[in-house]
Short mmCIF file of C-alpha atoms in Angstrom, two decimals:
data_model
loop_
_atom_site.label_atom_id
_atom_site.label_comp_id
_atom_site.label_asym_id
_atom_site.label_seq_id
_atom_site.Cartn_x
_atom_site.Cartn_y
_atom_site.Cartn_z
CA MET A 1 -22.42 -5.53 -3.93
CA THR A 2 -23.21 -3.59 -7.11
CA ILE A 3 -25.78 -0.85 -6.54
CA ALA A 4 -26.96 0.89 -9.71
CA ILE A 5 -28.52 4.34 -9.68
CA ASP A 6 -30.64 6.19 -12.21
CA THR A 7 -28.06 8.24 -14.10
CA ARG A 8 -30.76 10.35 -15.78
CA ASP A 9 -30.60 12.59 -12.73
CA VAL A 10 -26.80 12.65 -12.44
CA CYS A 11 -24.30 15.16 -13.77
CA CYS A 12 -21.02 13.30 -14.28
CA ALA A 13 -17.75 15.17 -13.84
CA ALA A 14 -14.18 13.94 -14.15
CA LEU A 15 -10.94 15.53 -13.08
CA GLU A 16 -7.55 14.91 -14.65
CA LEU A 17 -4.95 15.99 -12.10
CA SER A 18 -1.37 17.11 -12.64
CA LYS A 19 1.19 19.26 -10.85
CA THR A 20 0.69 22.21 -13.21
CA SER A 21 -3.05 22.22 -13.96
CA TRP A 22 -6.37 20.45 -13.51
CA VAL A 23 -8.62 19.53 -16.43
CA CYS A 24 -12.31 19.20 -15.51
CA ALA A 25 -14.85 17.59 -17.85
CA PHE A 26 -18.56 18.05 -17.08
CA ALA A 27 -21.44 16.19 -18.74
CA GLY A 28 -25.08 16.63 -17.82
CA PRO A 29 -27.73 13.94 -18.34
CA GLY A 30 -28.16 13.29 -22.05
CA ASP A 31 -25.15 15.37 -23.10
CA SER A 32 -23.35 13.74 -26.00
CA LYS A 33 -20.19 15.70 -25.35
CA ALA A 34 -18.66 16.96 -22.15
CA THR A 35 -17.58 20.55 -21.60
CA VAL A 36 -13.93 20.82 -20.61
CA HIS A 37 -12.33 23.48 -18.39
CA LYS A 38 -8.67 23.95 -17.49
CA ILE A 39 -7.98 25.42 -14.08
CA LYS A 40 -5.02 26.06 -11.83
CA THR A 41 -3.85 23.18 -9.66
CA GLY A 42 -5.44 23.34 -6.20
CA ASP A 43 -8.11 25.92 -7.15
CA VAL A 44 -10.97 24.11 -5.44
CA ASP A 45 -13.24 27.18 -5.36
CA ARG A 46 -12.97 27.51 -9.14
CA LEU A 47 -13.68 23.79 -9.53
CA ILE A 48 -16.79 23.94 -7.36
CA GLY A 49 -17.93 27.04 -9.28
CA ILE A 50 -17.67 25.12 -12.58
CA LEU A 51 -19.62 22.18 -11.14
CA SER A 52 -22.32 24.45 -9.67
CA ASN A 53 -22.75 26.41 -12.89
CA GLY A 54 -22.93 23.26 -14.98
CA LYS A 55 -25.50 21.73 -12.65
CA ALA A 56 -27.64 24.90 -12.62
CA LYS A 57 -27.61 25.06 -16.43
CA ALA A 58 -28.61 21.38 -16.73
CA GLU A 59 -31.41 21.83 -14.18
CA ARG A 60 -32.82 24.79 -16.14
CA GLU A 61 -32.83 22.78 -19.35
CA LEU A 62 -34.36 19.63 -17.83
CA GLY A 63 -36.61 21.27 -15.26
CA ARG A 64 -35.78 18.93 -12.40
CA PRO A 65 -33.20 18.75 -9.59
CA LEU A 66 -29.94 16.92 -10.33
CA GLN A 67 -26.97 15.68 -8.36
CA ILE A 68 -23.25 15.82 -9.14
CA VAL A 69 -20.84 12.88 -9.02
CA LEU A 70 -17.17 13.63 -9.65
CA CYS A 71 -14.42 11.10 -10.23
CA TYR A 72 -10.65 11.17 -10.56
CA GLU A 73 -7.77 8.72 -10.57
CA VAL A 74 -5.92 8.03 -7.36
CA GLY A 75 -2.27 8.94 -7.55
CA TYR A 76 0.07 11.76 -6.56
CA ASP A 77 -2.75 13.90 -5.09
CA GLY A 78 -4.12 11.22 -2.77
CA PHE A 79 -7.51 11.54 -1.08
CA TRP A 80 -7.59 15.06 0.36
CA LEU A 81 -9.60 16.38 -2.60
CA ALA A 82 -12.22 13.62 -2.28
CA ARG A 83 -12.68 14.39 1.42
CA LEU A 84 -13.02 18.10 0.68
CA LEU A 85 -15.62 17.55 -2.06
CA ILE A 86 -17.63 15.20 0.14
CA ALA A 87 -17.58 17.82 2.89
CA ARG A 88 -18.95 20.33 0.34
CA GLY A 89 -21.84 17.98 -0.49
CA ILE A 90 -20.45 16.57 -3.75
CA ARG A 91 -20.15 12.80 -4.14
CA ALA A 92 -16.59 11.86 -5.07
CA VAL A 93 -15.51 8.55 -6.57
CA VAL A 94 -11.81 7.67 -6.72
CA PHE A 95 -10.82 5.15 -9.39
CA ASP A 96 -7.82 2.86 -9.68
CA PRO A 97 -6.12 4.02 -12.93
CA ALA A 98 -4.85 0.49 -13.63
CA SER A 99 -8.40 -0.88 -13.69
CA PHE A 100 -9.80 1.07 -16.66
CA LEU A 101 -10.81 -0.91 -19.73
CA MET A 102 -8.68 0.32 -22.63
CA PRO A 103 -8.76 -0.48 -26.38
CA ARG A 104 -5.86 -2.59 -27.57
CA ARG A 105 -6.04 -1.92 -31.33
CA GLY A 106 -3.20 0.29 -32.52
CA ARG A 107 -1.89 3.36 -30.76
CA ARG A 108 -4.29 5.28 -28.56
CA ALA A 109 -4.28 9.08 -28.49
CA LYS A 110 -3.75 10.34 -24.96
CA THR A 111 -4.27 13.87 -23.69
CA ASP A 112 -5.63 15.22 -20.42
CA ARG A 113 -8.71 16.47 -22.29
CA LEU A 114 -9.44 13.07 -23.88
CA ASP A 115 -8.82 11.27 -20.59
CA ALA A 116 -11.20 13.57 -18.68
CA GLU A 117 -13.93 13.21 -21.31
CA GLY A 118 -13.50 9.44 -21.34
CA MET A 119 -13.74 9.28 -17.55
CA THR A 120 -17.16 10.97 -17.59
CA ARG A 121 -18.46 8.19 -19.84
CA THR A 122 -16.78 5.55 -17.69
CA LEU A 123 -18.29 7.09 -14.56
CA ARG A 124 -21.81 7.05 -16.01
CA THR A 125 -21.43 3.41 -17.02
CA TRP A 126 -20.02 2.57 -13.59
CA LEU A 127 -22.89 4.32 -11.80
CA SER A 128 -25.36 2.39 -13.96
CA GLY A 129 -24.13 -0.83 -12.38
CA ASP A 130 -21.33 -2.07 -14.63
CA ARG A 131 -18.47 -2.24 -12.12
CA GLY A 132 -16.24 -4.00 -14.65
CA VAL A 133 -15.29 -0.79 -16.47
CA ALA A 134 -13.27 0.52 -13.49
CA ARG A 135 -12.57 -0.25 -9.85
CA GLU A 136 -13.32 2.17 -7.04
CA VAL A 137 -10.66 2.86 -4.45
CA HIS A 138 -11.79 3.02 -0.83
CA ILE A 139 -11.37 6.54 0.58
CA PRO A 140 -9.75 6.13 4.01
CA THR A 141 -10.32 8.44 6.91
CA VAL A 142 -7.55 10.81 7.92
CA GLU A 143 -6.78 8.59 10.93
CA GLN A 144 -6.66 5.41 8.83
CA GLU A 145 -4.36 6.99 6.30
CA ASP A 146 -2.11 8.47 8.97
CA ALA A 147 -1.86 5.14 10.81
CA LYS A 148 -0.02 3.68 7.80
CA ARG A 149 2.76 6.22 8.18
CA ILE A 150 4.26 4.55 11.27
CA GLU A 151 5.38 1.30 9.68
CA ARG A 152 5.96 2.78 6.21
CA GLU A 153 8.39 5.29 7.70
CA ARG A 154 10.06 2.56 9.74
CA LYS A 155 10.46 0.38 6.64
CA TYR A 156 12.06 3.29 4.76
CA LEU A 157 14.46 4.00 7.64
CA VAL A 158 15.41 0.35 8.05
CA GLU A 159 16.18 0.11 4.33
CA GLU A 160 18.25 3.30 4.54
CA ARG A 161 20.19 1.90 7.50
CA ALA A 162 20.85 -1.34 5.64
CA SER A 163 22.11 0.67 2.67
CA ILE A 164 24.53 2.61 4.88
CA VAL A 165 25.79 -0.61 6.48
CA GLY A 166 26.35 -2.14 3.06
CA ARG A 167 28.31 0.88 1.84
CA ILE A 168 30.53 1.00 4.90
CA LYS A 169 31.28 -2.74 4.68
CA GLY A 170 31.87 -2.46 0.94
CA LEU A 171 34.37 0.39 1.28
CA LEU A 172 36.28 -1.44 4.00
CA ALA A 173 36.25 -4.71 2.06
CA LEU A 174 37.89 -2.89 -0.89
CA HIS A 175 40.92 -2.46 1.36
CA GLY A 176 40.94 -5.90 2.92
CA ILE A 177 38.94 -5.13 6.08
CA TRP A 178 35.82 -7.22 6.75
CA LEU A 179 33.09 -6.44 9.27
CA THR A 180 30.69 -9.16 10.39
CA GLY A 181 27.05 -8.92 11.48
CA LYS A 182 24.08 -6.99 10.10
CA ARG A 183 24.72 -3.90 12.22
CA ILE A 184 27.65 -1.59 12.84
CA SER A 185 29.00 -1.85 16.37
CA LYS A 186 29.68 1.25 18.45
CA GLY A 187 33.39 0.52 18.53
CA VAL A 188 33.92 0.88 14.77
CA ARG A 189 34.38 4.66 14.96
CA GLU A 190 37.02 4.33 17.68
CA ARG A 191 38.88 1.69 15.62
CA LEU A 192 39.05 3.80 12.46
CA GLU A 193 42.33 5.42 13.48
CA SER A 194 43.97 2.07 14.25
CA MET A 195 42.50 0.02 11.36
CA LYS A 196 45.02 -1.48 8.97
CA THR A 197 44.29 -2.41 5.38
CA GLY A 198 45.03 -5.84 3.98
CA ASP A 199 48.51 -4.70 2.94
CA GLY A 200 49.26 -3.20 6.37
CA ARG A 201 48.58 0.49 5.66
CA PRO A 202 46.39 2.82 7.78
CA LEU A 203 43.15 4.02 6.22
CA ALA A 204 43.58 6.85 3.73
CA PRO A 205 42.38 10.21 5.13
CA PHE A 206 39.50 10.79 2.68
CA LEU A 207 38.28 7.21 3.08
CA ARG A 208 38.37 7.56 6.87
CA ARG A 209 36.36 10.81 6.75
CA ASP A 210 33.84 9.29 4.33
CA ILE A 211 33.26 6.33 6.66
CA ASP A 212 33.10 8.66 9.67
CA ARG A 213 30.31 10.72 8.04
CA MET A 214 28.41 7.55 7.12
CA LEU A 215 28.68 6.38 10.71
CA THR A 216 27.11 9.69 11.77
CA ARG A 217 24.20 9.07 9.36
CA TYR A 218 23.93 5.49 10.63
CA GLU A 219 23.60 6.69 14.22
CA MET A 220 21.02 9.31 13.23
CA VAL A 221 18.89 6.80 11.30
CA SER A 222 19.10 4.34 14.21
CA ARG A 223 17.84 7.04 16.59
CA GLN A 224 14.97 7.83 14.21
CA ILE A 225 13.99 4.16 14.05
CA ALA A 226 13.89 4.07 17.84
CA GLU A 227 11.73 7.24 17.84
CA VAL A 228 9.28 5.70 15.34
CA GLU A 229 9.00 2.55 17.44
CA ALA A 230 8.38 4.67 20.55
CA ASP A 231 5.67 6.60 18.65
CA ARG A 232 4.08 3.30 17.67
CA LYS A 233 4.02 2.00 21.23
CA GLU A 234 2.54 5.27 22.47
CA ALA A 235 -0.11 5.27 19.75
CA LEU A 236 -1.16 1.68 20.51
CA ASN A 237 -1.55 2.50 24.20
CA ASP A 238 -3.39 5.77 23.52
CA ASN A 239 -7.17 5.58 23.93
CA THR A 240 -7.95 8.80 22.02
CA GLY A 241 -8.29 6.94 18.71
CA HIS A 242 -5.35 8.47 16.84
CA PHE A 243 -4.49 4.93 15.75
CA PRO A 244 -7.75 3.26 14.62
CA ASN A 245 -8.28 -0.39 15.55
CA ALA A 246 -5.42 -0.43 18.06
CA GLU A 247 -7.25 -3.25 19.84
CA LYS A 248 -6.82 -5.40 16.70
CA VAL A 249 -3.06 -4.89 16.86
CA GLN A 250 -3.00 -5.95 20.50
CA ARG A 251 -5.17 -8.98 19.76
CA LEU A 252 -3.04 -10.04 16.80
CA SER A 253 0.16 -9.62 18.81
CA LYS A 254 -1.04 -12.30 21.24
CA LEU A 255 -0.34 -15.01 18.67
CA ALA A 256 3.07 -16.60 18.84
CA ALA A 257 5.20 -15.66 15.77
CA VAL A 258 3.38 -12.33 15.34
CA GLY A 259 5.33 -9.36 16.66
CA GLU A 260 4.10 -5.84 17.27
CA THR A 261 5.67 -4.57 14.04
CA THR A 262 3.98 -7.25 11.93
CA ALA A 263 0.64 -6.77 13.67
CA THR A 264 0.76 -3.00 13.17
CA VAL A 265 1.51 -3.36 9.45
CA LEU A 266 -1.29 -5.86 8.86
CA VAL A 267 -3.92 -3.88 10.76
CA ALA A 268 -2.94 -0.49 9.30
CA GLU A 269 -2.71 -1.82 5.75
CA VAL A 270 -5.38 -4.56 5.66
CA TYR A 271 -7.43 -5.49 8.70
CA HIS A 272 -8.82 -2.00 9.39
CA ARG A 273 -11.10 -2.64 6.41
CA THR A 274 -14.25 -4.73 6.24
CA PHE A 275 -14.20 -7.75 3.91
CA GLU A 276 -17.18 -9.83 2.88
CA THR A 277 -15.40 -13.13 2.22
CA ARG A 278 -11.96 -14.73 2.44
CA ARG A 279 -11.55 -14.30 -1.32
CA HIS A 280 -11.83 -10.54 -0.89
CA VAL A 281 -9.03 -10.64 1.69
CA ALA A 282 -6.67 -12.59 -0.59
CA SER A 283 -7.53 -10.42 -3.59
CA PHE A 284 -6.92 -7.17 -1.71
CA ILE A 285 -3.46 -8.32 -0.65
CA GLY A 286 -2.62 -9.70 -4.11
CA LEU A 287 -2.33 -13.32 -2.98
CA SER A 288 -5.22 -14.63 -5.07
CA PRO A 289 -4.40 -17.04 -7.94
CA SER A 290 -4.44 -15.88 -11.56
CA PRO A 291 -5.14 -18.88 -13.84
CA TYR A 292 -4.64 -18.85 -17.61
CA ASN A 293 -7.21 -21.08 -19.31
CA SER A 294 -7.69 -20.45 -23.02
CA GLY A 295 -8.29 -23.12 -25.63
CA ASP A 296 -5.97 -26.05 -24.97
CA VAL A 297 -3.77 -24.00 -22.62
CA ASP A 298 -4.50 -24.39 -18.93
CA ARG A 299 -1.85 -23.25 -16.50
CA ASP A 300 -1.39 -21.29 -13.31
CA GLN A 301 0.29 -17.88 -13.57
CA GLY A 302 0.87 -17.62 -9.83
CA ILE A 303 -0.52 -14.94 -7.55
CA SER A 304 -1.91 -11.73 -9.02
CA LYS A 305 0.40 -9.33 -7.08
CA ALA A 306 -2.25 -6.68 -7.69
CA GLY A 307 -2.87 -5.74 -4.08
CA ASN A 308 -1.07 -4.15 -1.16
CA LYS A 309 2.66 -4.81 -1.66
CA LEU A 310 3.79 -4.06 1.90
CA ALA A 311 1.12 -6.34 3.40
CA ARG A 312 2.03 -9.10 0.95
CA GLN A 313 5.73 -8.90 1.80
CA THR A 314 4.93 -8.88 5.51
CA LEU A 315 2.73 -11.97 5.24
CA VAL A 316 5.35 -13.92 3.30
CA GLU A 317 7.94 -13.08 5.96
CA LEU A 318 5.44 -13.98 8.67
CA ALA A 319 4.81 -17.36 7.01
CA TRP A 320 8.44 -18.36 7.60
CA PHE A 321 8.22 -17.26 11.23
CA TRP A 322 4.93 -19.16 11.56
CA LEU A 323 6.64 -22.41 10.59
CA ARG A 324 9.28 -21.77 13.25
CA TYR A 325 7.14 -20.59 16.19
CA GLN A 326 3.88 -22.42 15.41
CA PRO A 327 5.24 -25.84 14.32
CA ASP A 328 2.24 -27.82 15.59
CA SER A 329 -0.46 -25.66 14.00
CA LYS A 330 -2.61 -27.10 11.24
CA LEU A 331 -1.19 -24.62 8.71
CA SER A 332 2.42 -25.62 9.49
CA LEU A 333 1.60 -29.33 9.29
CA TRP A 334 -0.18 -28.77 5.96
CA TRP A 335 2.85 -26.95 4.53
CA ARG A 336 5.34 -29.59 5.67
CA GLU A 337 3.23 -32.43 4.31
CA ARG A 338 2.74 -30.79 0.91
CA PHE A 339 5.92 -28.76 0.32
CA GLY A 340 8.46 -29.90 2.90
CA SER A 341 10.14 -32.36 0.53
CA LYS A 342 9.79 -30.33 -2.69
CA GLY A 343 13.22 -28.70 -2.61
CA MET A 344 14.01 -25.03 -2.16
CA ARG A 345 11.95 -23.84 -5.12
CA GLY A 346 8.95 -25.91 -4.07
CA ARG A 347 9.21 -24.63 -0.49
CA LYS A 348 9.28 -21.01 -1.73
CA VAL A 349 6.17 -21.62 -3.82
CA GLY A 350 4.53 -23.25 -0.83
CA ILE A 351 5.37 -20.37 1.49
CA VAL A 352 3.29 -18.04 -0.71
CA ALA A 353 0.39 -20.48 -0.48
CA LEU A 354 0.88 -20.55 3.30
CA ALA A 355 0.90 -16.74 3.38
CA ARG A 356 -2.51 -16.69 1.65
CA LYS A 357 -4.00 -19.18 4.12
CA LEU A 358 -2.40 -17.27 6.97
CA ALA A 359 -3.91 -13.97 5.81
CA ILE A 360 -7.37 -15.51 5.93
CA ALA A 361 -6.77 -17.22 9.29
CA LEU A 362 -5.53 -13.98 10.87
CA TRP A 363 -8.52 -12.09 9.43
CA ARG A 364 -10.89 -14.55 11.12
CA PHE A 365 -8.91 -14.28 14.35
CA VAL A 366 -8.97 -10.46 14.32
CA GLU A 367 -12.65 -10.17 13.42
CA ASP A 368 -14.24 -13.14 15.20
CA GLY A 369 -11.59 -14.30 17.68
CA ILE A 370 -11.23 -17.70 15.97
CA VAL A 371 -7.74 -18.94 16.86
CA PRO A 372 -6.06 -20.75 13.95
CA GLU A 373 -6.32 -24.48 14.57
CA GLY A 374 -3.40 -25.77 16.61
CA ALA A 375 -1.89 -22.30 17.11
CA THR A 376 -0.69 -21.11 20.51
CA LEU A 377 -0.94 -17.75 22.22
CA LYS A 378 1.87 -15.93 23.98
CA GLY A 379 2.18 -16.25 27.71
#
């Protein structure tokens, strides 16, 4: 819901962040031009001093108390600065940089100074009630942000392990040796000495050492994956609240087809938030449709893909598992009736539509306990 405030009592500040310096623009009520200051990266005391001095000067000129609202774009620096400013009594607004309205005529001059000055004007317009000029990013708590690390780290490690497996298999295949399966068995290292190439030669010494070192990395990454999974299980069973909404993970895991990994990803990335309607859920994940209707042209551009990428990938994967382990549910029957005979391309299009419906159904199940129609629970 859009809540406008009286910006005549607001000093708008914007911060352009980089690794080498911060550029702060400050504009009091009625100021036609913002004052710009360049400070050292991470110098929060200097930043607060600039904001306090600018506010005091504006209050002396106007003769009434004012408040400060500061904004910056989310990116490399994350949310720590917003939390710190809020703790110091300064309202902080974090914007999505991809949501700013930009002119499209010709080339646009871009400098940190111009960007900071422009953000003060955007912030004032946004505070006045026009939420179309930019989109605010929800500032998560430390616990909510940290809870995402479990599955994000696991995903990174799994991808690294798959890369190592692919390289080992590729090197061996170059010499006529083929390994089967998605993993590397424990006996591969012992067989290196006795392996014969396709033309009957033993492995060359440098090749053998290269593969041996990759096997060492493979074993290390596999141990780290096991450690991450153990950390996840401990966090979900911990009642101290280090993993927020752990009860939602446990509830979601009760559905057949939904494993603990999938449930943890969806809760940490999506379902820890509060959504007003089902459309907000689909839009946040990037599964909402994006039509193109202009003049005589009316077509569907597919999903927006503007939301949480990891959650979207997880839901698409879950949709295939849903068809397998929940075959009698209403969602599975709907998919088979509409897309089951459409060929491979049609089925892939339909699985994205199923993922969107599934995201909404799981949201209702997590929040209100409404079991998807026809779905079964484990055990």
